[in-house]
Coordinates of C-alpha atoms in Angstrom, one line a residue:
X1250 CA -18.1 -10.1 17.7
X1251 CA -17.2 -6.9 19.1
X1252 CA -13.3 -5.7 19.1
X1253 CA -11.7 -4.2 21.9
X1254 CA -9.7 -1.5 20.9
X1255 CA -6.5 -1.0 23.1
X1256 CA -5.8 2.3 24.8
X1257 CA -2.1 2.6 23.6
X1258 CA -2.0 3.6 20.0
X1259 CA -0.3 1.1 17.0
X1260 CA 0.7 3.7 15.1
X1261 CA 0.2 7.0 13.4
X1262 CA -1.7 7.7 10.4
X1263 CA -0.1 8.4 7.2
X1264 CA -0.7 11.8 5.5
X1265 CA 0.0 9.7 2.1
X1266 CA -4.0 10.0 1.0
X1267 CA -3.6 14.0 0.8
X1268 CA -0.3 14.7 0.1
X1269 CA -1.4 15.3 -3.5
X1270 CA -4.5 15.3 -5.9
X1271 CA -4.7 15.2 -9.5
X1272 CA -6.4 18.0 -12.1
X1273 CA -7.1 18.1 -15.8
X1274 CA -4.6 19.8 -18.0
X1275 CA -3.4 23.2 -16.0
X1276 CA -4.7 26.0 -18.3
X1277 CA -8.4 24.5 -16.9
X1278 CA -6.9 26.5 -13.6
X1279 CA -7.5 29.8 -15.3
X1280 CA -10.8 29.2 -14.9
X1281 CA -13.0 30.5 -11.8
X1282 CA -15.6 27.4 -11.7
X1283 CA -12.5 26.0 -11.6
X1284 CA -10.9 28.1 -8.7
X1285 CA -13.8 28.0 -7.2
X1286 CA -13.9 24.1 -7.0
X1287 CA -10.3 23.6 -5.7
X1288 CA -10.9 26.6 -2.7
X1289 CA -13.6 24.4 -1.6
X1290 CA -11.7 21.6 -1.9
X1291 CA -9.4 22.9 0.0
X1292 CA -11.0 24.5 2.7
X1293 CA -12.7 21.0 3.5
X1294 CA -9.9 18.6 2.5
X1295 CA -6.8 20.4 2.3
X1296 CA -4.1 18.7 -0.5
X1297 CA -0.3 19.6 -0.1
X1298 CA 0.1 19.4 -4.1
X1299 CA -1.6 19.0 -7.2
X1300 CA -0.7 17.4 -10.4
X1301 CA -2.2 17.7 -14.2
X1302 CA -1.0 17.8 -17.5
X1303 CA -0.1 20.4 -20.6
X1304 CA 2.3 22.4 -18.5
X1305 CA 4.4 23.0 -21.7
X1306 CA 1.8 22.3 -24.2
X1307 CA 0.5 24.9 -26.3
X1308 CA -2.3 25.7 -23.9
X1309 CA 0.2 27.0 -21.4
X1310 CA 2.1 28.7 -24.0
X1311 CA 5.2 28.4 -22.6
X1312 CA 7.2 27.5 -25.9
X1313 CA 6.6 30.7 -28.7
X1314 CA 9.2 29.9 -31.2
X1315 CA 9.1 33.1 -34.5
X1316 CA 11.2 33.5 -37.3
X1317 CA 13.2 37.0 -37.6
X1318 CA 15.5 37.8 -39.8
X1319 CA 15.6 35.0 -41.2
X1320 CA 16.7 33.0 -37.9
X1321 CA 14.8 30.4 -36.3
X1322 CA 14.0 31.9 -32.6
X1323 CA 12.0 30.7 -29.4
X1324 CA 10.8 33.0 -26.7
X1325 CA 9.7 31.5 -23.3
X1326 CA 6.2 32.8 -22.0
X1327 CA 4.9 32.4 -18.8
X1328 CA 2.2 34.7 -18.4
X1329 CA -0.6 31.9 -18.1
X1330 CA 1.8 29.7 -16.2
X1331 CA 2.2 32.6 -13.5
X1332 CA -1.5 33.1 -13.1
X1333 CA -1.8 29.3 -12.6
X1334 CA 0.6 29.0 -10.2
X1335 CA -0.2 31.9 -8.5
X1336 CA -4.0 30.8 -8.0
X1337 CA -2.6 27.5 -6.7
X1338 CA -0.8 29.1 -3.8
X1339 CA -3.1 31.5 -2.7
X1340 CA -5.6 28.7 -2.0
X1341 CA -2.6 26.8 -0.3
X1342 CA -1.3 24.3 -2.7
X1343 CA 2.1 24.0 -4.7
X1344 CA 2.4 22.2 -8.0
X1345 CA 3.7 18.4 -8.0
X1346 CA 5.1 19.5 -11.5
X1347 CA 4.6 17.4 -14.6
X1348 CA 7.2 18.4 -17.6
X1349 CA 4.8 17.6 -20.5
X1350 CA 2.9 17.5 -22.8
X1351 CA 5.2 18.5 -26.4
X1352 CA 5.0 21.9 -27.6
X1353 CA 3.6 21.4 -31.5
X1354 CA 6.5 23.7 -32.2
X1355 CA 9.4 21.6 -31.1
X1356 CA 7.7 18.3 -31.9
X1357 CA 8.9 15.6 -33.8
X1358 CA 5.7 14.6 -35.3
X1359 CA 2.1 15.4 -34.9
X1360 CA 0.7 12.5 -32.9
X1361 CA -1.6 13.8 -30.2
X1362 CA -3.5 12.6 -27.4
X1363 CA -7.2 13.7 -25.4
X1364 CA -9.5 15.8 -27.0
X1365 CA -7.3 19.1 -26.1
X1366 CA -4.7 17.4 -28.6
X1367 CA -1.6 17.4 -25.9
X1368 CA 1.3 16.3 -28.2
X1369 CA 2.8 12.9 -27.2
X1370 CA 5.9 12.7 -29.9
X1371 CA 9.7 13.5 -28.4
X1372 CA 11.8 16.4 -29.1
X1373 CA 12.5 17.1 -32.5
X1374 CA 15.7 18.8 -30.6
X1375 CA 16.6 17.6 -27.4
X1376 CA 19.3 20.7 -27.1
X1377 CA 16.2 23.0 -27.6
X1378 CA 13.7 21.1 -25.1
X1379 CA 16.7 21.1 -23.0
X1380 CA 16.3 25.2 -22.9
X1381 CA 13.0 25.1 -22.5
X1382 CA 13.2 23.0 -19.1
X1383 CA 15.4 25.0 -17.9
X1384 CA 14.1 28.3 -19.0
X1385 CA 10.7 27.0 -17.0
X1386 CA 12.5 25.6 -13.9
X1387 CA 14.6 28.5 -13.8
X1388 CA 11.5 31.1 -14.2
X1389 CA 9.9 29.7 -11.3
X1390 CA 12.8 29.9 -9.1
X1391 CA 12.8 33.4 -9.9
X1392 CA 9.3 34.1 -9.5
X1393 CA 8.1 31.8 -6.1
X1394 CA 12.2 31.1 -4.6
X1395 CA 14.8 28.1 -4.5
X1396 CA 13.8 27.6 -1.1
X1397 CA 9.7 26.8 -2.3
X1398 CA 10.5 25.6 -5.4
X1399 CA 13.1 22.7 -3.9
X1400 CA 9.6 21.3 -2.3
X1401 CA 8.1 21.0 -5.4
X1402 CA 8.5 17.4 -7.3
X1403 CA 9.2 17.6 -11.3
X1404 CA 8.3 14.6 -12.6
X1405 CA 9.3 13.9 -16.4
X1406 CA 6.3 13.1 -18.6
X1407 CA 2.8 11.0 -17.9
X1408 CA 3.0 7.3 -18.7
X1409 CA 5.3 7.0 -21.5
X1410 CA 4.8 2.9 -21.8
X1411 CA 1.6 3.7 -23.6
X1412 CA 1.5 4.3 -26.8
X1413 CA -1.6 6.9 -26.3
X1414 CA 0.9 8.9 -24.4
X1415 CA 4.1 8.4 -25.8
X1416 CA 5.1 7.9 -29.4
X1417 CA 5.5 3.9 -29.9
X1418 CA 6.1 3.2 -26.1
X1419 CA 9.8 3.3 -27.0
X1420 CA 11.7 3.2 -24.0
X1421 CA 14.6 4.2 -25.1
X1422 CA 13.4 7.3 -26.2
X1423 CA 11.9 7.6 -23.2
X1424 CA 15.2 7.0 -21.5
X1425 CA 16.7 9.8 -23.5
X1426 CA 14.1 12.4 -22.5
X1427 CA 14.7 11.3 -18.8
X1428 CA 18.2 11.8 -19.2
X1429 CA 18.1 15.0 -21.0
X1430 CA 15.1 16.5 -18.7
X1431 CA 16.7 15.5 -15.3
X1432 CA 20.3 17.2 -16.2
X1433 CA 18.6 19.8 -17.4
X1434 CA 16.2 20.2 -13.8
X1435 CA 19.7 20.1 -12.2
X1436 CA 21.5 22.6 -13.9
X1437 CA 18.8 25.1 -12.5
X1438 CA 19.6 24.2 -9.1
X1439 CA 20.9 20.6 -7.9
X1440 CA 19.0 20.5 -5.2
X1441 CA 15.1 20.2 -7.1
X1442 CA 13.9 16.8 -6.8
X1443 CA 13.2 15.0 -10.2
X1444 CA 11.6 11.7 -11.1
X1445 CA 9.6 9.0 -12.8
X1446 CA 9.0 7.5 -14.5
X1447 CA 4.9 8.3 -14.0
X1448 CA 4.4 4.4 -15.3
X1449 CA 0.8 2.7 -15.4
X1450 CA -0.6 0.2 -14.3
X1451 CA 0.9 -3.0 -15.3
X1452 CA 3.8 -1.6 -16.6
X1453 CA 6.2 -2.3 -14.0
X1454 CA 7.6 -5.8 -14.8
X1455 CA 9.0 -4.8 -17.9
X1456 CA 9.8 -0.9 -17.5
X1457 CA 10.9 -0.1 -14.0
X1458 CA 13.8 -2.8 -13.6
X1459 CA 14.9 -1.7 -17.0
X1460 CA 14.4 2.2 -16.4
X1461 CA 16.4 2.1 -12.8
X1462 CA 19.5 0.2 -14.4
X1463 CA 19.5 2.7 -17.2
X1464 CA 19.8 5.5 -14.7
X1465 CA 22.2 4.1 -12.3
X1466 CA 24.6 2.7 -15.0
X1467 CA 24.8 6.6 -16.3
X1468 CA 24.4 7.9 -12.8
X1469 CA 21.6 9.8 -14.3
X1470 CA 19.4 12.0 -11.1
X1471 CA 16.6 10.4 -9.9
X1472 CA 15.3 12.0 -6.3
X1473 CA 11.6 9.6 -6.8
X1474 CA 9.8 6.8 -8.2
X1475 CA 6.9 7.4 -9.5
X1476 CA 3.8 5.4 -11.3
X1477 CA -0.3 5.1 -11.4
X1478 CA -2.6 2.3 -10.4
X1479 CA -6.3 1.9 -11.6
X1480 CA -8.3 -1.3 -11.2
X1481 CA -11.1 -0.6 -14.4
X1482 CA -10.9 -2.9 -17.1
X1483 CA -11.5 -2.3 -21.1
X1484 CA -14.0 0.6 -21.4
X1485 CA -17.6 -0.5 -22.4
X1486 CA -18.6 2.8 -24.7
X1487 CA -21.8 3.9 -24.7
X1488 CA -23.0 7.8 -25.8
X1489 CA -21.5 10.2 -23.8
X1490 CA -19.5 8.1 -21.4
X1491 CA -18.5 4.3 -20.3
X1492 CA -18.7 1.9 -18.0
X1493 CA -16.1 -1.0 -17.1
X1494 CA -15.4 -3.5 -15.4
X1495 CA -13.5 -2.9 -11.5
X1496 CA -11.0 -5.1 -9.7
X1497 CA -11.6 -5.6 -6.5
X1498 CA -9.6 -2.4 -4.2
X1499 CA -7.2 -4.7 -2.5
X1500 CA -5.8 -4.7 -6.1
X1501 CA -4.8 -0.7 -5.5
X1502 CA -3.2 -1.7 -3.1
X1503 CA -1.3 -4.6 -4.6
X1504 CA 0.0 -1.9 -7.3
X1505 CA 0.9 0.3 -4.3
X1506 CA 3.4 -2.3 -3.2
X1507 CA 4.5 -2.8 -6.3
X1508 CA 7.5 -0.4 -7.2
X1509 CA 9.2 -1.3 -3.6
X1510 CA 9.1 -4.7 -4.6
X1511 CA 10.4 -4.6 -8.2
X1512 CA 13.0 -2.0 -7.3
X1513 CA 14.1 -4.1 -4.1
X1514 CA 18.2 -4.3 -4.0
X1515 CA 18.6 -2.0 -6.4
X1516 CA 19.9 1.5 -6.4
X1517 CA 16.5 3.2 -6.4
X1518 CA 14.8 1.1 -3.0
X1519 CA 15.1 3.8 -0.4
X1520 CA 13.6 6.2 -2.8
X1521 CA 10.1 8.2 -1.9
X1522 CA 7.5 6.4 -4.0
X1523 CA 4.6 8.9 -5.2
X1524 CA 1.5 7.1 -7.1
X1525 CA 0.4 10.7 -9.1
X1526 CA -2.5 8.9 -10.5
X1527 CA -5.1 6.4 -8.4
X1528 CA -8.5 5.7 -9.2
X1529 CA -10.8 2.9 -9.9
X1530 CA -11.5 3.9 -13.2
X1531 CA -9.0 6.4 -15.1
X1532 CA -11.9 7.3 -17.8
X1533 CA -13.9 11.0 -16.3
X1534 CA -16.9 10.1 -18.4
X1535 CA -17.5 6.5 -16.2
X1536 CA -20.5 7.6 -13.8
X1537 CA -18.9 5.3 -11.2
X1538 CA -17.0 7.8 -9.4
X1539 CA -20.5 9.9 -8.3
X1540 CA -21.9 6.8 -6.5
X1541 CA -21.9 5.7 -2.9
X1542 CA -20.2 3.0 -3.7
X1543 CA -17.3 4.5 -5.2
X1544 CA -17.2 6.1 -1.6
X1545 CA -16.5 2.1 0.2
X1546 CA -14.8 1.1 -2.8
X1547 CA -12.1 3.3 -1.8
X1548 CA -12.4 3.4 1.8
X1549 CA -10.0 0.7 2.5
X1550 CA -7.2 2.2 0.3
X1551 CA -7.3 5.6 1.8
X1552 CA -7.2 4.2 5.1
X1553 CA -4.3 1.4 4.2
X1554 CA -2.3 3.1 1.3
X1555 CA 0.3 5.3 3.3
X1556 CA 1.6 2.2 4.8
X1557 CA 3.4 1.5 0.9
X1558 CA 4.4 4.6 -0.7
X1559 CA 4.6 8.2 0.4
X1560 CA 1.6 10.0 -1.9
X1561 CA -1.1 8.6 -3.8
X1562 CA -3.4 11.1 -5.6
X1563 CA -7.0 10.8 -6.1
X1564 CA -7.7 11.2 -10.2
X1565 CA -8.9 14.2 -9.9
X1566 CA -10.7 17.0 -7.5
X1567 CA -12.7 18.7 -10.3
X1568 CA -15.3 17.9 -12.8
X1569 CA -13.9 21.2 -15.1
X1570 CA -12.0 18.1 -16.7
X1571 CA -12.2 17.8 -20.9
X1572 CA -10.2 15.4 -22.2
X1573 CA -13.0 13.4 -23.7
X1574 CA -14.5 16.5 -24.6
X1575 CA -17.0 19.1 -23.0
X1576 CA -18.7 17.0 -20.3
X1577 CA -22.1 16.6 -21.4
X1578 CA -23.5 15.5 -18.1
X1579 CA -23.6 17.2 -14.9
X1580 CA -21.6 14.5 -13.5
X1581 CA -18.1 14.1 -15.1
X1582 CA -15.4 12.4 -12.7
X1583 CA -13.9 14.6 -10.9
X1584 CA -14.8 15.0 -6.7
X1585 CA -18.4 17.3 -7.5
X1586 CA -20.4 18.1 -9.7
X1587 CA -20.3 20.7 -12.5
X1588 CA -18.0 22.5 -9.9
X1589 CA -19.6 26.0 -9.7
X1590 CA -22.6 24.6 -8.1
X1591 CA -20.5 23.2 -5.3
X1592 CA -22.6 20.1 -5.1
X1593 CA -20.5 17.4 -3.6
X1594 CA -20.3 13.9 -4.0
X1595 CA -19.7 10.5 -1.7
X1596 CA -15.9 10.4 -2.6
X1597 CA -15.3 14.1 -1.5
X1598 CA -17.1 13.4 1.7
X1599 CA -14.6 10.3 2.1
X1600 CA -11.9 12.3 2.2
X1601 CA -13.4 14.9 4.4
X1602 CA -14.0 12.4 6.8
X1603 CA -10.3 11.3 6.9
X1604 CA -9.3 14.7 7.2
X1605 CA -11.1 14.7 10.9
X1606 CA -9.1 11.6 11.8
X1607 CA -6.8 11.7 14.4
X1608 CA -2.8 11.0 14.2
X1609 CA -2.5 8.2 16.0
X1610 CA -3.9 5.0 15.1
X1611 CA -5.5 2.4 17.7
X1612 CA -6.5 -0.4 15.6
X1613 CA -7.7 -0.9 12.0
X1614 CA -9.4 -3.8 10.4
X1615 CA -11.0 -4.9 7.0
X1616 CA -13.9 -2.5 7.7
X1617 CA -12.7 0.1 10.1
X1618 CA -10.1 2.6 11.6
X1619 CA -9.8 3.6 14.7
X1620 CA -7.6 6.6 15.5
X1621 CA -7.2 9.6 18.3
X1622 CA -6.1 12.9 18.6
X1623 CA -4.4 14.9 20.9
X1624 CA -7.8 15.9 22.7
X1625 CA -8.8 12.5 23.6
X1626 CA -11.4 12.6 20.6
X1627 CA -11.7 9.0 19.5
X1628 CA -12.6 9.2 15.6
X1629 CA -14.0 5.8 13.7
X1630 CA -14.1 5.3 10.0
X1631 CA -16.0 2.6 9.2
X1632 CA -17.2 1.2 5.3
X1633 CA -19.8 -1.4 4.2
X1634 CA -18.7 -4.3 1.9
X1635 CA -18.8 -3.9 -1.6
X1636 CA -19.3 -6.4 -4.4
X1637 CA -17.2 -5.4 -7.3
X1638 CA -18.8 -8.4 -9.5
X1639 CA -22.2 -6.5 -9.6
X1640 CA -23.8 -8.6 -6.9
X1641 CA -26.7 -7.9 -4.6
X1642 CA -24.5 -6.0 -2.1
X1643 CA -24.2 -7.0 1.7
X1644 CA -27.0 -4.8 3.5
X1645 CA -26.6 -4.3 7.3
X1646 CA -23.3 -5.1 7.9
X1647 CA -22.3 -3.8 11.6
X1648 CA -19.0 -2.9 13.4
X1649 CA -19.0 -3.7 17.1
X1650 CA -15.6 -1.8 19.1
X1651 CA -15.6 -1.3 22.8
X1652 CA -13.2 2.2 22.9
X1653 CA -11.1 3.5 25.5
X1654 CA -12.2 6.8 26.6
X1655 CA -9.9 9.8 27.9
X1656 CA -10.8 11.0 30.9
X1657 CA -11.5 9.4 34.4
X1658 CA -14.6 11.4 35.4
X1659 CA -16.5 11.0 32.1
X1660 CA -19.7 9.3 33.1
X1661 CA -20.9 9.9 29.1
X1662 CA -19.4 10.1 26.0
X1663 CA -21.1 12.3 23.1
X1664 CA -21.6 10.8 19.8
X1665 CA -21.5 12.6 16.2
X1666 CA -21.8 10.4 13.2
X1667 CA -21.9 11.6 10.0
X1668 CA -22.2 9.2 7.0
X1669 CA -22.4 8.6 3.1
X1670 CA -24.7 5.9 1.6
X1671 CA -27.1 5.1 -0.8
X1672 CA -29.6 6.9 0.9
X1673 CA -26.9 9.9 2.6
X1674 CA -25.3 12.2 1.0
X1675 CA -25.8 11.0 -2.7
X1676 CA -26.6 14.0 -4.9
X1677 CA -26.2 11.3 -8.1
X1678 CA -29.0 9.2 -6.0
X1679 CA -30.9 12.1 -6.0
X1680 CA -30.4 13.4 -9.1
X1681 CA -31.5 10.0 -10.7
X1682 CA -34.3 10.4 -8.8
X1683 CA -35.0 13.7 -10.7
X1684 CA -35.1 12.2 -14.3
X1685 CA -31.5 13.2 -14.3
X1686 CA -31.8 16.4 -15.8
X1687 CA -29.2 17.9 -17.8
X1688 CA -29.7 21.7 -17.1
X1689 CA -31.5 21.4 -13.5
X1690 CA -33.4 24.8 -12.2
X1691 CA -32.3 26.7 -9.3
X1692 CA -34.9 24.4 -7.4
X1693 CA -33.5 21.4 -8.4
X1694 CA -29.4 22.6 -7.8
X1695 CA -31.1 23.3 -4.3
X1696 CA -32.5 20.0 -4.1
X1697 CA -29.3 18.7 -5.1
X1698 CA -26.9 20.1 -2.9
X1699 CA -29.2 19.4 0.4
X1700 CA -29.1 15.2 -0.8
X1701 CA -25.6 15.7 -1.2
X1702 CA -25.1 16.6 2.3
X1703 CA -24.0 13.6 4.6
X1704 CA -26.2 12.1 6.8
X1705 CA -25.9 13.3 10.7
X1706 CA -27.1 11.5 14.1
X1707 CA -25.8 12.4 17.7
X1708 CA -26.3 10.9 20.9
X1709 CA -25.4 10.1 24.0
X1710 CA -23.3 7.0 25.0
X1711 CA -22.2 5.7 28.5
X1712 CA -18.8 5.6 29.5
X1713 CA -18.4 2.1 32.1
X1714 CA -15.1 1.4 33.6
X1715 CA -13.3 3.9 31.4
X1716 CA -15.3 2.5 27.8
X1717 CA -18.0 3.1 25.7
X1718 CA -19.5 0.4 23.5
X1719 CA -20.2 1.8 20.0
X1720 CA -22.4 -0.8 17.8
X1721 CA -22.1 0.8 13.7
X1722 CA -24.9 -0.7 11.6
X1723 CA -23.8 0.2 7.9
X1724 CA -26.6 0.5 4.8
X1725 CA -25.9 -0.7 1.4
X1726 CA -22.9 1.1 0.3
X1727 CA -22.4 2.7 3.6
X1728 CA -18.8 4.7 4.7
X1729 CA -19.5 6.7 8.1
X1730 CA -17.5 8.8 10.7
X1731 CA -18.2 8.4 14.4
X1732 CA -16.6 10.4 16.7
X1733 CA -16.7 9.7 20.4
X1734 CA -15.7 12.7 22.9
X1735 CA -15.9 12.2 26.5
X1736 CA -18.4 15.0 28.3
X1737 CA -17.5 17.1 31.5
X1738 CA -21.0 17.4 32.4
X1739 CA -21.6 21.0 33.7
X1740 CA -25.4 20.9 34.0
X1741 CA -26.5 23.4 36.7
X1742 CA -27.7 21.5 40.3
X1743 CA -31.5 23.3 39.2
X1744 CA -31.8 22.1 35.8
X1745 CA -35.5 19.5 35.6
X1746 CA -36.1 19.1 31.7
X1747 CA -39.4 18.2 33.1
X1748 CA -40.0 22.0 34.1
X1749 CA -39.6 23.1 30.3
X1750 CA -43.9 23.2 30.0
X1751 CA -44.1 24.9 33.1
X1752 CA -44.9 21.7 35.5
X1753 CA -43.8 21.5 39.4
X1754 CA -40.3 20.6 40.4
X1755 CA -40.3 16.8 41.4

């Protein structure tokens, strides 16, 4: 059946899927792979924020406490910090700050969490962790402006109804922090937005209800909600990495929706809503996120999420990413591979195609989504079925749209499709392909970055009674980007293409 798409736009399309993007712990940042990674990142995708963990762990080393005299002292250091932050903004981006993990020297105990050992126990002193939040806060309103740092979200620890990330999963505790943290934030400046409670998935039912009357019964500051959402089930260990089982992606979505519902006639409903962590799997060693299919796995939520909550960040941009350990493989997670070779995979090129989407949106469906810019450039994003149960997948799956196109002359249309599949711009394809070599030789990173390069056709379409008919056959595991532009045709009267081996005029 082929859908005629309307002329008159729905709606606009959300920013949501690149507001922000998630990293591993922040002193990875100091790092020029690293650097490297995110400018390209950047230059192709272009986050607003980015979020990761250990600002005040003792990577950072923020929190310097020394004995002198006798006296217990701390000193606040933010050389590393600086350079961090400093890297961040010159490649365009601003920190969606994360206060967290414990400093080992103003923890309570010595539980710890990742292979980096971020400290997940509370404040031996809240009074001292009190300074420290405000010493940080107030250092980087003095270094980068009120003004800048007002558009920066702090947001007070990283999932503390785990017990991997917070000591017991005590609540309360928890509820302390917040209170502590957030009056702390706003004695900097009260204007600096401040939230949580960085929940995940799952967690809601019993924590958000409860956190959001704790903080309106003490009319504690809250400026956002925040949580995670991941659809992987228990992680199936084998050496060097995991697989797990996935949810299907409308159950992203699902979790999305989920703090607007829970916190519905309460105090906290017209909040913004930020998910700081989304992924299918949360785990970097689960090879899942380098496939095609990872790509139209996440198709639909990138093109439907913004219509629920205001960010959702993709878990994260860059394989420099340790806390299982030193990756062992050359894929690891993150949006390319090891990242100095600049080798990218499906899921980057996902997002690079919805960064050429127009604003306004002309009709979307279970498989596509149709948009337009300013131009009159019609721009399609289309994904193949997936079967999350492990299935045979659905091969040759086609998206039929008759499109409106600008412009009353246009007699043609021109067509550029770029696409990701199993056989387009899959450097893990290919690298399978090449015994999957754990040091590969220049030929082979050479090899590897050409297959990860999408997959480009272009033609020529006719334009009849102001539309063009565009038929998308999708492969296995397919997403693709067609954009139709209408042509002014400025051929010269003399042109023959038949001439071009010397023949006679006709």
């Amino acid at each position: 059946m082929r859908i005629t798409v309307a002329e008159q736009p729905v709606g606009r399309l959300s920013d949501a899927w690149r507001l922000a993007v998630g990293t591993g712990r922040l002193d990875l940042a100091l790092r020029r792979d690293y650097q490297d990674s995110l400018a390209l990142v950047q230059r192709e995708i272009g986050f607003r924020y980015i979020r990761g963990h250990g600002l005040l762990s003792d990577g950072v080393g923020v929190h310097r406490p020394y004995d002198h005299q006798g006296r217990r002292h701390v000193r606040h250091a933010f050389g590393y910090l600086d350079q961090v932050v400093d890297a961040y903004l010159e490649l365009g981006i601003r920190p969606f700050v994360e206060l967290g993990f414990m400093p080992s020297g103003l923890a309570s105990g010595d539980q710890t969490v990742f292979w980096w050992r971020g400290n997940v126990t509370p404040p031996r002193s809240h009074t001292e962790w009190a300074d420290l939040v405000r010493a940080t806060i107030g250092h980087l309103v003095d270094r980068y402006g009120l003004d800048e740092v007002r558009g920066w979200p702090i947001e007070v620890w990283n999932e503390p109804d785990l017990k991997d990330f917070w000591q017991d999963a005590d609540a309360d505790a928890y509820h302390r922090l917040y209170e502590v943290t957030a009056h702390a934030v706003k004695d900097v400046d009260a204007a600096l937005q401040v939230g949580g409670p960085a929940l995940s998935p799952g967690a809601d039912d019993g924590w958000l209800p409860r956190f959001a009357e704790f903080v309106t019964d003490r009319s504690v500051p809250i400026d956002f909600v925040s949580r995670h959402a991941y659809t992987s089930g228990p992680a199936q260990h084998v050496p060097f990495g995991v697989h797990q089982t996935l949810a299907p992606p409308q159950r992203l979505l699902e979790q999305f929706a989920s703090p607007r519902q829970l916190l519905a006639g309460s105090a906290l409903a017209d909040l913004p809503v930020h998910i700081t962590e989304f992924n299918s799997s949360y785990r970097p060693d689960n090879p899942i996120h380098d496939t095609a299919f990872h790509a139209a796995y996440l198709a639909p939520v990138l093109a439907g999420g913004g219509d629920l909550v205001d960010s959702f960040a993709y878990w994260t941009f860059s394989d420099v990413f340790e806390e299982v350990g030193i990756p062992t493989s050359l894929f690891h997670g993150g949006f390319g591979l090891l990242t100095h070779r600049q080798i990218r995979k499906p899921t980057f090129h996902l997002y690079a195609f919805m960064n050429r989407l127009g604003p306004q949106i002309l009709a979307r469906g279970a498989d596509h989504l149709v948009t337009r810019d300013d131009t009159g450039r019609i721009a399609v994003l289309a994904w193949a079925p997936i079967d999350v149960t492990g299935g045979e997948p659905l091969d040759g799956h086609t998206v039929r749209l008759s499109l409106p196109v600008a412009g009353p002359a246009a007699r043609t249309a021109f067509l550029l499709r770029s696409s990701v599949s199993e056989e387009s711009g899959n450097a893990w394809r290919a690298w399978s392909e090449l015994g999957r070599p754990l040091s590969p030789t220049a030929r082979q990173l050479d090899v590897l970055r050409q297959a990860a390069e999408p997959g480009r056709q272009h033609g020529s379409l006719p334009v009849v009674g102001g539309r063009v008919e565009l038929d998308l056959h999708l492969a296995r595991h397919e997403v693709t980007l067609a954009e139709v532009s209408p042509v002014t045709d400025e051929t010269p009267p003399w042109w023959d293409e038949r001439r071009l081996l010397g023949g006679e005029p006709s």
